[in-house]
XYZ file of C-alpha atoms in Angstrom:
127
model
C -67.134 10.928 -108.731
C -63.802 10.119 -110.368
C -61.374 7.959 -108.436
C -57.789 8.523 -109.551
C -55.271 6.233 -107.943
C -51.618 7.179 -108.253
C -48.801 4.911 -107.290
C -46.310 6.385 -104.874
C -42.679 5.697 -105.653
C -40.369 5.330 -102.659
C -38.283 8.341 -101.666
C -34.640 7.333 -101.219
C -32.002 9.631 -99.731
C -28.400 9.553 -100.980
C -25.471 10.067 -98.573
C -26.086 12.970 -96.142
C -29.059 14.440 -98.019
C -31.632 13.371 -95.398
C -29.593 14.716 -92.492
C -28.941 17.964 -94.380
C -32.646 18.286 -95.214
C -33.474 17.695 -91.554
C -31.448 20.800 -90.670
C -33.789 23.005 -92.723
C -36.332 25.113 -90.807
C -39.607 23.201 -90.205
C -41.596 25.431 -92.577
C -39.096 24.772 -95.380
C -39.213 21.026 -94.672
C -43.030 21.100 -94.838
C -43.093 22.931 -98.176
C -40.347 20.939 -99.864
C -41.609 17.700 -98.319
C -44.985 18.213 -99.975
C -43.246 18.956 -103.272
C -41.202 15.752 -102.960
C -44.455 13.885 -102.346
C -45.828 15.365 -105.574
C -42.728 14.069 -107.384
C -43.282 10.622 -105.835
C -46.784 10.559 -107.336
C -45.567 11.654 -110.785
C -46.805 15.232 -110.506
C -44.837 18.409 -111.196
C -44.030 20.332 -107.992
C -44.617 24.112 -108.184
C -40.995 25.149 -107.550
C -39.409 22.351 -109.618
C -37.024 23.270 -112.378
C -34.409 21.277 -114.290
C -30.930 21.591 -112.814
C -28.612 22.769 -115.568
C -25.270 21.073 -116.088
C -26.264 17.606 -114.864
C -28.399 16.076 -117.587
C -32.068 15.338 -117.996
C -34.160 14.076 -115.130
C -32.363 15.996 -112.349
C -34.616 18.568 -110.738
C -34.185 21.141 -108.014
C -36.777 22.497 -105.634
C -36.205 25.983 -104.259
C -37.688 27.619 -101.172
C -36.825 31.108 -99.946
C -37.355 31.568 -96.228
C -36.275 34.205 -93.740
C -33.660 35.695 -96.083
C -32.118 32.346 -97.038
C -32.591 30.058 -100.035
C -32.930 26.302 -99.532
C -32.533 23.782 -102.331
C -33.329 20.108 -102.607
C -32.120 18.215 -105.680
C -33.627 14.905 -106.785
C -33.803 12.705 -109.830
C -36.846 11.259 -111.546
C -34.616 9.591 -114.127
C -34.881 6.252 -112.303
C -38.315 4.697 -112.756
C -38.962 2.842 -109.519
C -37.929 5.523 -107.006
C -37.277 9.214 -106.426
C -33.717 9.721 -105.217
C -32.894 12.860 -103.214
C -29.327 13.676 -104.195
C -28.568 16.838 -102.229
C -30.157 19.307 -99.819
C -28.414 22.561 -98.992
C -28.757 26.195 -98.050
C -27.432 28.395 -100.808
C -24.596 30.499 -99.452
C -23.937 33.022 -102.228
C -26.215 36.049 -102.229
C -24.990 37.344 -105.590
C -25.175 34.538 -108.116
C -28.228 32.466 -108.964
C -26.184 29.551 -110.327
C -25.541 26.476 -108.226
C -21.865 26.447 -107.121
C -19.609 24.041 -109.051
C -18.714 22.160 -105.857
C -22.420 21.358 -105.363
C -22.782 20.353 -109.037
C -19.811 17.972 -108.680
C -21.319 16.492 -105.494
C -24.689 16.018 -107.211
C -23.017 14.272 -110.166
C -21.220 11.846 -107.826
C -24.408 11.141 -105.910
C -26.342 10.611 -109.136
C -23.849 7.881 -110.076
C -24.366 6.336 -106.630
C -28.146 6.492 -107.105
C -27.909 4.809 -110.514
C -25.809 2.000 -108.985
C -28.170 1.621 -106.031
C -31.185 1.571 -108.339
C -29.650 -1.103 -110.578
C -28.922 -3.294 -107.570
C -32.097 -2.624 -105.595
C -34.538 -2.993 -108.478
C -32.801 -5.584 -110.639
C -34.805 -8.604 -111.784
C -32.737 -10.947 -109.622
C -33.787 -9.131 -106.446
C -37.492 -9.202 -107.306
C -37.965 -12.849 -106.446
């Protein structure tokens, strides 16, 4: 029997992302929660795809449920943690692209995550 041990990186929520995620239907939370867990263990979640227009290391998870589309955006760019940047229900039924207002919000939250990561995981704080 092979014993594979994976480290689990902490899951950190930026701004209102946790509250917004908590408003998703329970079935959506279960599915996307498992996919976030896969990301925490360094695996590739089934619905994960790179989010265009942000840069490398920003990924979105997508779950269709009951006629709506739910998205959770996170970054694996930061080594010690998985940061959830945004969770939202897609409003437009016509376009597949993420609205520019959401892209701008994700970019701002990514900067916040980078700052938090630098402070939280800096060598000085590891004493």
